[in-house]
mmCIF file of C-alpha atoms in Angstrom:
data_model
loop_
_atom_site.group_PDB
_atom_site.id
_atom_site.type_symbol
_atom_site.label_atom_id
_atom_site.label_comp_id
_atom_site.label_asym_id
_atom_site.label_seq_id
_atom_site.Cartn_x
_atom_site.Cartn_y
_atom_site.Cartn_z
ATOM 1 C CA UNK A 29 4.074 64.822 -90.831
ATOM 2 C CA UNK A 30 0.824 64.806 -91.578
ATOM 3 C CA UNK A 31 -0.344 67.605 -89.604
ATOM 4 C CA UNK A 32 3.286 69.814 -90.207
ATOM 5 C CA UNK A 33 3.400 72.982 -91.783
ATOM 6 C CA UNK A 34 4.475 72.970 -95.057
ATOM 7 C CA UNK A 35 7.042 76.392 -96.239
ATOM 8 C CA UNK A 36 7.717 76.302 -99.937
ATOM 9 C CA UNK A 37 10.523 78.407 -100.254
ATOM 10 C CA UNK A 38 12.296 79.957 -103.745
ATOM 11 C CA UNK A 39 13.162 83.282 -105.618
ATOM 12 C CA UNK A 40 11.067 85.541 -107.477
ATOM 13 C CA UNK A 41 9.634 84.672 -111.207
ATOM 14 C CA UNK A 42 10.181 80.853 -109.940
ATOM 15 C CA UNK A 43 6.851 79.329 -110.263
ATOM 16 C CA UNK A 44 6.535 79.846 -106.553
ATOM 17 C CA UNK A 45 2.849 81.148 -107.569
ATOM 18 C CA UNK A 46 1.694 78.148 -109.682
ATOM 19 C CA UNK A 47 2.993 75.828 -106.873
ATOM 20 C CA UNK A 48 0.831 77.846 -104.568
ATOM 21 C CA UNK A 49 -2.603 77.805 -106.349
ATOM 22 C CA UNK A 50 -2.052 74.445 -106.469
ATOM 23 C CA UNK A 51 -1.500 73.563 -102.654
ATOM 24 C CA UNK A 52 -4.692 76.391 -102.506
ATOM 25 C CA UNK A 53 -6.641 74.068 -104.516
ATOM 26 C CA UNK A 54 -6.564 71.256 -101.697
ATOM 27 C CA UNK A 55 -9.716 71.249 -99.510
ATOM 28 C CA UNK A 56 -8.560 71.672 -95.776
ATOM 29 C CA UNK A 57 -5.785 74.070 -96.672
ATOM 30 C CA UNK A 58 -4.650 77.145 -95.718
ATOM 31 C CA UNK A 59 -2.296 78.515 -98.464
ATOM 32 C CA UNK A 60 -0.762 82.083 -97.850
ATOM 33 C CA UNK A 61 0.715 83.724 -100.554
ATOM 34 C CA UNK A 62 3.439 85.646 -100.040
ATOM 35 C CA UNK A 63 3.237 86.175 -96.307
ATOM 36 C CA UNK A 64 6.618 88.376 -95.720
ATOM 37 C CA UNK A 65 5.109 90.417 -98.581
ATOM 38 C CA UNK A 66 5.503 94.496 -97.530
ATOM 39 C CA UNK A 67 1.732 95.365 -98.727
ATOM 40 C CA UNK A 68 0.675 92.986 -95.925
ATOM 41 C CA UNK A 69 1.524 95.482 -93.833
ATOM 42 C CA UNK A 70 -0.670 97.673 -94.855
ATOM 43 C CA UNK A 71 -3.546 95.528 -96.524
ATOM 44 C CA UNK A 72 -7.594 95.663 -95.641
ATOM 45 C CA UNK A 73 -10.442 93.849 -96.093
ATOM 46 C CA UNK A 74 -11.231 96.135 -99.077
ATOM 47 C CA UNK A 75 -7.928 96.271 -100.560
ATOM 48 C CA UNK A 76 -7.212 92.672 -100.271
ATOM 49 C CA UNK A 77 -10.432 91.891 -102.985
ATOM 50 C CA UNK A 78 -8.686 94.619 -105.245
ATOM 51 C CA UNK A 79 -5.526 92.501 -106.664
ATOM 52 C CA UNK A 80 -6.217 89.398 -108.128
ATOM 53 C CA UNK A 81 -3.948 87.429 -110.764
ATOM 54 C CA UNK A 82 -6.202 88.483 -113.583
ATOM 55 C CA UNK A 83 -5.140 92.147 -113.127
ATOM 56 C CA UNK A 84 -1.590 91.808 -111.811
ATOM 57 C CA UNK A 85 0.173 91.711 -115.137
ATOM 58 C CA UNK A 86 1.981 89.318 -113.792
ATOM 59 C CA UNK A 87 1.109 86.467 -115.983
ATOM 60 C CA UNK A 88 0.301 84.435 -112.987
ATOM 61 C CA UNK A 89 -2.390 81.574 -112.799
ATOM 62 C CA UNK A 90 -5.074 81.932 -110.375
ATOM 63 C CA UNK A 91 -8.223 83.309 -112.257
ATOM 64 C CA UNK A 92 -10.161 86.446 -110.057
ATOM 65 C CA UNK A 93 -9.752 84.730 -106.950
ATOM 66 C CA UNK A 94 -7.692 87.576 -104.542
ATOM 67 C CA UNK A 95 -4.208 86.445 -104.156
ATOM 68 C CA UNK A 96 -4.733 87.338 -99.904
ATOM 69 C CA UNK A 97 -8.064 86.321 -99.258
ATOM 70 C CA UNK A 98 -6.414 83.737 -96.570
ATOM 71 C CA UNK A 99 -5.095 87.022 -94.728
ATOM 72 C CA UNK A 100 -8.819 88.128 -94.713
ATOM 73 C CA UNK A 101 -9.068 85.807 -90.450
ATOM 74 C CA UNK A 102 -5.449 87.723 -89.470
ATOM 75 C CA UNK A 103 -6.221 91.309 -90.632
ATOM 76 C CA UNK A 104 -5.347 94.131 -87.704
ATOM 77 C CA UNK A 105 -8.612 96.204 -87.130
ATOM 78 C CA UNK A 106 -6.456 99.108 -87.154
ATOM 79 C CA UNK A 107 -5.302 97.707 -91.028
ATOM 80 C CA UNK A 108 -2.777 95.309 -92.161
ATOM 81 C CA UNK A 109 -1.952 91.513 -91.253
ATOM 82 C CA UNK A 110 -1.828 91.059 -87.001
ATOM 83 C CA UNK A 111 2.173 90.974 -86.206
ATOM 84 C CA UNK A 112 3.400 91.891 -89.585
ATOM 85 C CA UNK A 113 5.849 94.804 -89.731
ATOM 86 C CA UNK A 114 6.938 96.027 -93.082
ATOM 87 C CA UNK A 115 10.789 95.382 -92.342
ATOM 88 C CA UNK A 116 10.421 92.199 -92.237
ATOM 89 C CA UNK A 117 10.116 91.770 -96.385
ATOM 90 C CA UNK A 118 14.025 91.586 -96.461
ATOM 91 C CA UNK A 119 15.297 92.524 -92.927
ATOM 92 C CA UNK A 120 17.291 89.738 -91.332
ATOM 93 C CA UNK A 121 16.790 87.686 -94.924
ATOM 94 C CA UNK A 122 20.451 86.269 -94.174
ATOM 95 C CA UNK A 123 19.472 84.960 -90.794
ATOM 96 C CA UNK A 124 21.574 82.272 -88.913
ATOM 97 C CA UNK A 125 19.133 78.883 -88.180
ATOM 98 C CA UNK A 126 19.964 79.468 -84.672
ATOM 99 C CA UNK A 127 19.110 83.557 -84.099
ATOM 100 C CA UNK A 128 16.526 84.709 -82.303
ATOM 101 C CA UNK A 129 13.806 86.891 -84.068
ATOM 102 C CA UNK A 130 10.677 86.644 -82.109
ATOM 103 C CA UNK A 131 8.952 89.590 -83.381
ATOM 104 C CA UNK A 132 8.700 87.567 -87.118
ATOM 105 C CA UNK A 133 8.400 84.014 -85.099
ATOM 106 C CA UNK A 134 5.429 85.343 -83.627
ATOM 107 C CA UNK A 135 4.286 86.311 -86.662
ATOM 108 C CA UNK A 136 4.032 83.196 -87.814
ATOM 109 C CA UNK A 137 2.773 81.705 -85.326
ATOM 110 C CA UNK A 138 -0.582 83.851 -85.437
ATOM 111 C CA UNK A 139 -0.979 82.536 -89.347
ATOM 112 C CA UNK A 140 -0.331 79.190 -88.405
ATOM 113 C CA UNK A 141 -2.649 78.949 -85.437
ATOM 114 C CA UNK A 142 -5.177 81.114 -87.231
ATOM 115 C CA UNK A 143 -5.125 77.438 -89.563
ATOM 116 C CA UNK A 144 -5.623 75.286 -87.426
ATOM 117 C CA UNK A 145 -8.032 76.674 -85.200
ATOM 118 C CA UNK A 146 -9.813 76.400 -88.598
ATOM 119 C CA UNK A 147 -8.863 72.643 -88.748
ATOM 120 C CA UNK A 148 -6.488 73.607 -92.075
ATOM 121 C CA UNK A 149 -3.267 72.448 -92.835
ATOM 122 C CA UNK A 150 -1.588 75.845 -92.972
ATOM 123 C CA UNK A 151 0.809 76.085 -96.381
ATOM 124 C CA UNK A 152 3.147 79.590 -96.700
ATOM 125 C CA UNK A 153 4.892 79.982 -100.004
ATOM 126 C CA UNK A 154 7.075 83.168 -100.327
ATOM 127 C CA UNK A 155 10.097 83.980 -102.522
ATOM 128 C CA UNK A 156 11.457 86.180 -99.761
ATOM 129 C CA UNK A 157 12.770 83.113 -97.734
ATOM 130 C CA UNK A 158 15.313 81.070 -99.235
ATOM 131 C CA UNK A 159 17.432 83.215 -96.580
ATOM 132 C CA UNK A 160 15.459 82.449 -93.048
ATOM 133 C CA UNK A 161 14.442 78.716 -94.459
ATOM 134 C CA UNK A 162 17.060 77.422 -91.894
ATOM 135 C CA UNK A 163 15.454 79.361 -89.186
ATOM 136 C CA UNK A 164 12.176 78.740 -90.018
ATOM 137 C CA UNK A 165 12.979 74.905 -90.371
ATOM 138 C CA UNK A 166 14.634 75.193 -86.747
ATOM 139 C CA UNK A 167 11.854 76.874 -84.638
ATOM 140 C CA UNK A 168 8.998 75.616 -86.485
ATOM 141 C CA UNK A 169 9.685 72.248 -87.586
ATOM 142 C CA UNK A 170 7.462 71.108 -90.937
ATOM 143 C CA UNK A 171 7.845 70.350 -94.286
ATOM 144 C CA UNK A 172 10.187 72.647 -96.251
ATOM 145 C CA UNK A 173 9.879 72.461 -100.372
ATOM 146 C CA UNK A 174 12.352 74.244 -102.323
ATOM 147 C CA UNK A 175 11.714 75.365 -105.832
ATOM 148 C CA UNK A 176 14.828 76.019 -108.378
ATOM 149 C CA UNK A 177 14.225 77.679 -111.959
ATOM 150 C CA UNK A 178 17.103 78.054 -114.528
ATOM 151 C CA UNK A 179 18.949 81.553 -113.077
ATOM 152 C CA UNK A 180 19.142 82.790 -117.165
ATOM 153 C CA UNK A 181 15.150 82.665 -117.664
ATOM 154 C CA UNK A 182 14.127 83.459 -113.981
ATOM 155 C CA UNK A 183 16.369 86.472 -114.436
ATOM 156 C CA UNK A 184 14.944 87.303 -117.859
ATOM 157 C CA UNK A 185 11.560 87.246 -116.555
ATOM 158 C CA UNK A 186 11.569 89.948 -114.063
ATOM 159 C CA UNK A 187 13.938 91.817 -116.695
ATOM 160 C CA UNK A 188 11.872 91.373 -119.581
ATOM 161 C CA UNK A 189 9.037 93.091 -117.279
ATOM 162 C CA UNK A 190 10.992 96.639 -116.876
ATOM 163 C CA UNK A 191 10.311 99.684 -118.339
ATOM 164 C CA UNK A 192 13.444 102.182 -119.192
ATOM 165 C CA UNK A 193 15.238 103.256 -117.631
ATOM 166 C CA UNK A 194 13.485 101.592 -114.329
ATOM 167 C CA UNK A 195 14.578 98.406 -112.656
ATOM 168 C CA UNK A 196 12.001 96.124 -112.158
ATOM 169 C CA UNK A 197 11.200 95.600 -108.164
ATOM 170 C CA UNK A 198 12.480 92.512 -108.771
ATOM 171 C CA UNK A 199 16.072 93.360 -109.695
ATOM 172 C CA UNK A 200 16.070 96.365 -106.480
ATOM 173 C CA UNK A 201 15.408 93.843 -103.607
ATOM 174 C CA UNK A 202 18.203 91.709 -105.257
ATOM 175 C CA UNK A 203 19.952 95.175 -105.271
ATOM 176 C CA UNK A 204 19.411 95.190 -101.300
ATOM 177 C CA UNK A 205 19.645 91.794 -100.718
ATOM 178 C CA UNK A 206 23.439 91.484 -102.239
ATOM 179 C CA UNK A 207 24.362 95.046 -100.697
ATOM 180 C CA UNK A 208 23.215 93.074 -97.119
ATOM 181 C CA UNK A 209 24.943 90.587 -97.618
ATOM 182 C CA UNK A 210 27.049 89.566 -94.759
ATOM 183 C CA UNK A 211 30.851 88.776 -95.633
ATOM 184 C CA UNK A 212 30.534 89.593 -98.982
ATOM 185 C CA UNK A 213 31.075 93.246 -98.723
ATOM 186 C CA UNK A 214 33.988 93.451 -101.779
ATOM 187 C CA UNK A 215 31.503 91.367 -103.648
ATOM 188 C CA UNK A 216 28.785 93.667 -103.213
ATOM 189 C CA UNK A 217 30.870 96.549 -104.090
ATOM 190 C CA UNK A 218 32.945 95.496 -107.218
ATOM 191 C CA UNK A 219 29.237 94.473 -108.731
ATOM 192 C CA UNK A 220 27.439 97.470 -107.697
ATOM 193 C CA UNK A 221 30.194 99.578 -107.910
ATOM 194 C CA UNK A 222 29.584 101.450 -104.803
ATOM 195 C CA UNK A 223 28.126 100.928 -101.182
ATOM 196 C CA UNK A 224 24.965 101.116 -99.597
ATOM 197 C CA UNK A 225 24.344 101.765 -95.883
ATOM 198 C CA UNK A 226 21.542 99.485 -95.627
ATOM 199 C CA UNK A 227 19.589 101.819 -93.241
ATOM 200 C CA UNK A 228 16.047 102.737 -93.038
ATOM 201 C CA UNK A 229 13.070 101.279 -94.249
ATOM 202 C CA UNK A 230 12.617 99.186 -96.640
ATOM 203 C CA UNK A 231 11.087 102.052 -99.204
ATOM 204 C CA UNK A 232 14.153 104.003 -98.209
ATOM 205 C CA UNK A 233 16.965 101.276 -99.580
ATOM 206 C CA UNK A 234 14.819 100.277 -102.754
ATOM 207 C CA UNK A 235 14.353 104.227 -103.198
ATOM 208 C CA UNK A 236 18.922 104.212 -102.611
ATOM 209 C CA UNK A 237 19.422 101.694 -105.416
ATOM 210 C CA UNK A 238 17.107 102.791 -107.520
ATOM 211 C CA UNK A 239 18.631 106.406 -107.692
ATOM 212 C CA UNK A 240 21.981 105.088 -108.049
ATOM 213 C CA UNK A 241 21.343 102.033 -110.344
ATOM 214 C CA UNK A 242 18.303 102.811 -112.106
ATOM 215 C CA UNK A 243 20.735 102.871 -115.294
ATOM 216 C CA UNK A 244 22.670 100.235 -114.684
ATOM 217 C CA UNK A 245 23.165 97.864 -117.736
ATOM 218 C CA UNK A 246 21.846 94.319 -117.809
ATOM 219 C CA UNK A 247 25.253 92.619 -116.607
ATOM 220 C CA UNK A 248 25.255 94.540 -113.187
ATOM 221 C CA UNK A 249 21.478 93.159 -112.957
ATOM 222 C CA UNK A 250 22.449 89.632 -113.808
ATOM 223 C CA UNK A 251 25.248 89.553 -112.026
ATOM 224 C CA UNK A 252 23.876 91.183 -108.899
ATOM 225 C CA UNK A 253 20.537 88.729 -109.429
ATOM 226 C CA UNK A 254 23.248 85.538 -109.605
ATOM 227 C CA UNK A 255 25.293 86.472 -106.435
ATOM 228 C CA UNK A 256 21.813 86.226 -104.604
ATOM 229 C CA UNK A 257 20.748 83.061 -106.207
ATOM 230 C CA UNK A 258 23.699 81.125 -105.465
ATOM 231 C CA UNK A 259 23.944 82.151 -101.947
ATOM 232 C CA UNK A 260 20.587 82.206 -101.341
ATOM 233 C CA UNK A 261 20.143 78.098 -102.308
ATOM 234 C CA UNK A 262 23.547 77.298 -101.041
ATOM 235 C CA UNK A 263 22.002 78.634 -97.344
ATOM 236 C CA UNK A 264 18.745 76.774 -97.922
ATOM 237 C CA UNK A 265 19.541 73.591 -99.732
ATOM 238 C CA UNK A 266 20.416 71.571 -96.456
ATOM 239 C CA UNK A 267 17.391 72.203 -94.852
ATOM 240 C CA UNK A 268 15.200 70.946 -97.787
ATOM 241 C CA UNK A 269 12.991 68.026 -97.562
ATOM 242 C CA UNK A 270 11.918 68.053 -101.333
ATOM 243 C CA UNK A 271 14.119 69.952 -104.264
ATOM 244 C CA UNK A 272 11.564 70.819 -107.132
ATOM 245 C CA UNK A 273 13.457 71.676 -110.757
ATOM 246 C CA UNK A 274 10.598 73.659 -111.708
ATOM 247 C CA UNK A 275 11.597 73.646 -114.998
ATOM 248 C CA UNK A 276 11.382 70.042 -115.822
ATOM 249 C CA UNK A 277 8.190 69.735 -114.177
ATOM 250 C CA UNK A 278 7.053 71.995 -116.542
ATOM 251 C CA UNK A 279 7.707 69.854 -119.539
ATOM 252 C CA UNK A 280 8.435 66.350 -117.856
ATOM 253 C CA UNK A 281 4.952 64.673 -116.978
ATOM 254 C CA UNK A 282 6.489 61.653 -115.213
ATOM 255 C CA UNK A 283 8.373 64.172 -113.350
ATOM 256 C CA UNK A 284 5.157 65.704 -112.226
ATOM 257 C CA UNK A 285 3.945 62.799 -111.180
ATOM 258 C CA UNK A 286 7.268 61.973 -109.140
ATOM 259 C CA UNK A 287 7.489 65.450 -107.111
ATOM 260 C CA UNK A 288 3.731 64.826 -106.538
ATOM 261 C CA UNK A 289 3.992 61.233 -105.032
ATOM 262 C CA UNK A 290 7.019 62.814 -102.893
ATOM 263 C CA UNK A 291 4.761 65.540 -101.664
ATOM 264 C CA UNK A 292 2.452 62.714 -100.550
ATOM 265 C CA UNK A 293 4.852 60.684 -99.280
ATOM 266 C CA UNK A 294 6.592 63.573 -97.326
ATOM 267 C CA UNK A 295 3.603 65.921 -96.004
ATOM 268 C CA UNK A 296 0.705 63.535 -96.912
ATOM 269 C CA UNK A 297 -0.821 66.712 -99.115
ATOM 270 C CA UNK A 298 -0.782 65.780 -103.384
ATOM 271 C CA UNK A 299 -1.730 68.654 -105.109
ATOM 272 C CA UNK A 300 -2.219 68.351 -109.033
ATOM 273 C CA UNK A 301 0.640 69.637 -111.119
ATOM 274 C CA UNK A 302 -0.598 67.618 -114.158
ATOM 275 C CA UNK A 303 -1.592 71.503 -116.267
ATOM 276 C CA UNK A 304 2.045 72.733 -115.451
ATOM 277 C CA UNK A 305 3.347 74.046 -118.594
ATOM 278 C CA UNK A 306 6.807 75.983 -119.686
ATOM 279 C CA UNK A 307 6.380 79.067 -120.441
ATOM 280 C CA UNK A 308 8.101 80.052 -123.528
ATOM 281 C CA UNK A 309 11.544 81.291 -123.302
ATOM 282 C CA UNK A 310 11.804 85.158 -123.337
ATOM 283 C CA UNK A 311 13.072 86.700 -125.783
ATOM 284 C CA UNK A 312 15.721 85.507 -127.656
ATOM 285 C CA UNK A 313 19.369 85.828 -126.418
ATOM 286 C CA UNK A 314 20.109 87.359 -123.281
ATOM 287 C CA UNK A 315 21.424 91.077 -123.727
ATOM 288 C CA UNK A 316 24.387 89.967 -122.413
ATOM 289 C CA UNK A 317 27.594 87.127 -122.167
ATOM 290 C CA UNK A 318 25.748 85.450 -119.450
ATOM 291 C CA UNK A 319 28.459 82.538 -119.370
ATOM 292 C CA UNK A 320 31.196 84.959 -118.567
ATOM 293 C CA UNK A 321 29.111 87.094 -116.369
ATOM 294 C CA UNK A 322 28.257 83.818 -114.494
ATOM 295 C CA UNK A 323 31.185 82.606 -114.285
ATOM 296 C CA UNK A 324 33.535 85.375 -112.798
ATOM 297 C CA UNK A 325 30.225 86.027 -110.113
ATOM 298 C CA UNK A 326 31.320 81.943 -109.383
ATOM 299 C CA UNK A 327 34.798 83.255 -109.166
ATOM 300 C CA UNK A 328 34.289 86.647 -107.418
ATOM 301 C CA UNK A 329 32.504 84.538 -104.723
ATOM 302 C CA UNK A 330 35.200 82.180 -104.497
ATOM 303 C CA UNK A 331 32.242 79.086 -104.874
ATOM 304 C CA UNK A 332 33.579 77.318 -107.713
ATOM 305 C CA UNK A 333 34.225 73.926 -105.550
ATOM 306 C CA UNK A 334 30.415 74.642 -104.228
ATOM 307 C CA UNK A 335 29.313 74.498 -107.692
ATOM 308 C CA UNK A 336 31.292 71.211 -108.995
ATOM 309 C CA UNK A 337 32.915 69.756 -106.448
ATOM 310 C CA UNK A 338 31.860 66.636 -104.412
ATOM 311 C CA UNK A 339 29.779 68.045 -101.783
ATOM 312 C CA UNK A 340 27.862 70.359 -104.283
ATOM 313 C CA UNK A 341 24.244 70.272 -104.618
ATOM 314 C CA UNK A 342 23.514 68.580 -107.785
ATOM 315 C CA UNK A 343 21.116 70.662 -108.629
ATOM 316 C CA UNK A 344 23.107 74.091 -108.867
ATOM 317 C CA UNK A 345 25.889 72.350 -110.661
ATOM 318 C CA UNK A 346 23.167 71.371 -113.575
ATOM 319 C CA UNK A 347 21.775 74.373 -113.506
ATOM 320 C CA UNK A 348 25.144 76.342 -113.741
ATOM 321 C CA UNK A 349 27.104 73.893 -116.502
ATOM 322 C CA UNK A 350 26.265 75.335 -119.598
ATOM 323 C CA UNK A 351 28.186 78.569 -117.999
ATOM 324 C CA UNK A 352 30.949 76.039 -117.238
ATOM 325 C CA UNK A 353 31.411 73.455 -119.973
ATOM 326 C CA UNK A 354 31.490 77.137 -122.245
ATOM 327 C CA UNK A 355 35.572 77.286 -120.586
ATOM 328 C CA UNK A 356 36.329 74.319 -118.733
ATOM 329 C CA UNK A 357 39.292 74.567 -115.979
ATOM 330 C CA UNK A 358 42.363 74.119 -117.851
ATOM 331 C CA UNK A 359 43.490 72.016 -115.066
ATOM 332 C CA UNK A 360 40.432 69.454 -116.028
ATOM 333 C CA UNK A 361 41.003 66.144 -117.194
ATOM 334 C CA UNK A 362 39.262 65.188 -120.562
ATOM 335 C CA UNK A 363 36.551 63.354 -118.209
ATOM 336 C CA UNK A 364 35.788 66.108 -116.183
ATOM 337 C CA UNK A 365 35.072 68.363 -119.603
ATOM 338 C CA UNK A 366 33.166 65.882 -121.179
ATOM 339 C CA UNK A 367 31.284 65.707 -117.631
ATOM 340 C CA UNK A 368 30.636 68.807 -117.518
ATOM 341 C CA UNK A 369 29.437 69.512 -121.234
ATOM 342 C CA UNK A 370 26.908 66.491 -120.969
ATOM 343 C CA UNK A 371 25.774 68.261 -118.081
ATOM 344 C CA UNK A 372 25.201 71.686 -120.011
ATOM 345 C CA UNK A 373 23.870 69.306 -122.695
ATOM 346 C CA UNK A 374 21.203 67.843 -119.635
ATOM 347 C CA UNK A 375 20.012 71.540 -119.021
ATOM 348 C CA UNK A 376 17.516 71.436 -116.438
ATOM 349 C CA UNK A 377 18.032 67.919 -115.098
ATOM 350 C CA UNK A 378 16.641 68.219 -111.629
ATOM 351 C CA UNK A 379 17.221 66.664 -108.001
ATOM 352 C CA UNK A 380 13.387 65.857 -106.584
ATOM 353 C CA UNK A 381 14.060 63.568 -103.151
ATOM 354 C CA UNK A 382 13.020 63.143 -99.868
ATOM 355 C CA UNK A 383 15.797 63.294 -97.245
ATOM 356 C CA UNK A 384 16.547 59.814 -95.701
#
């Protein structure tokens, strides 16, 4: 695979950005940040030199250099990226691996040809496609890395970053996203405690929950935020080829060194992730019971066997035991408990493979 193209695929506040500068940092690499981002639709050569990571207040790595300067060989003379239409930020985000959406599979097509008619290993990294990574896995083939932060402090990092009574951005498209949700309609409802129509641009639904929920209290925001996480990695976990526990690469060296060698193993690109740090925890406690919000989303959404049982992705289950060793099943046996307090105990234990 070493001339695929490489998707690394996760949520927002996941460390999707550090992974990127490093894959940027590769010579003969085309790294696009954020590329179903809604300002791309819109972007210019001027505006793209404007917003770097020094001035974001984002507390993202990356120096001066302009987060889109890749974008600068696919910008529209008429303004914004060639084939990029604002809906598609979180239109279709739920998409089926076999749909058809050629408008967006054009799209990409026109950023990665614009790489390799450059002789560049093209590289997109966006937190808007843990949804569409089956699609994009099915028409496009490549190398497909997904990254997986601890819900409690991904969700406390876009919280910690609102200003009263606003909502972050962050916490409206997972607003949207849940209220889009196919099938999970009552869900949707009982968290949000009303409905959306889900029509209309994109401005026009985050400008809809943000009038209605711009008050909400932190457990309709965490709650909301898990519903999206879990089915947004239960949809793309199958169709990864590496599973990256952020987290422990962030204070497990060796680890490092593992997900890199598995990079070069799987994609033939190693990009240095030996200055990945944690970031200290936010805050102190979360403003709210986060093991009994978690839990009755797990219930609500009927995924408790997805979580713990045999066929569930390791990963989520150690990610989500510290919400269930707090009440353990009363049906479990004394094994299963202590399994699933040693697991709560394990934290951030993390799942980096290559598929056979």
């Amino acid at each position: 695979m070493s001339d695929s193209t490489i998707f690394i695929h996760s949520g927002w506040r996941c460390s999707s950005t550090y992974v990127w500068h490093r894959f940027r940092a590769l010579a003969g690499v085309r790294a696009y940040y954020e590329p179903w981002h809604e300002q791309l639709a819109r972007v210019t050569a001027r505006t793209i030199g404007a917003e770097t990571p020094d001035n974001s207040g984002l507390r993202h790595p990356g120096g001066t250099e302009p987060y889109l300067k890749e974008f600068e060989v696919v910008l529209d003379p008429a303004g914004g990226v060639t084939g990029f239409d604002a809906s598609f930020a979180l239109d279709r985000f739920w998409i089926e691996p076999e749909a058809s959406d050629l408008a967006q599979q054009a799209y990409v097509e026109g950023l990665v040809d614009a790489a390799r008619l450059r002789g560049e290993r093209p590289v997109l990294a966006c937190c808007r496609t843990l949804g569409r990574a089956g699609r994009l896995k099915r028409r496009f083939g490549g190398f497909h890395v997904i990254l997986v932060r601890d819900p409690v402090q991904q969700w406390l990092s876009f919280y910690s970053l609102r200003r009263r009574p606003r909502p972050t951005y962050f916490e409206l498209c997972h607003y949207v996203l849940l209220s889009e949700m196919a099938g999970r309609e009552a869900v949707a409802h009982a968290l949000l405690g009303q409905t959306f129509e889900g029509a209309g641009s994109l401005a026009d639904r985050l400008a809809a929950v943000r009038g209605k929920l711009k008050r909400a209290p932190a457990s309709v925001s965490f709650q909301a935020f898990l519903a999206v996480w879990l089915a947004s990695y239960l949809k793309a976990l199958p169709d990864a080829d590496l599973v990256v526990d952020v987290d422990r690469m962030a204070r497990d060296q060796a680890y490092a060194g593992e997900v890199e060698a598995a990079l070069e193993a799987g994609c033939g690109l190693k990009p240095d992730f030996s200055d990945c740090r944690a970031p200290a925890p936010h805050g102190v406690a979360p403003p709210i019971a986060w093991r009994k919000a978690a839990r009755a989303v797990v219930d609500m959404m009927d995924l408790h066997q997805a979580i713990v049982g045999p066929e569930a992705p390791p990963i989520l289950f150690r990610k989500l035991a510290p919400a269930f060793a707090a009440a353990p099943p009363a049906t479990a046996g004394a094994l299963g408990r202590l399994g699933e307090t040693f697991g709560g105990l394990m934290g951030g234990a993390a799942l980096a493979r290559l598929k056979a």
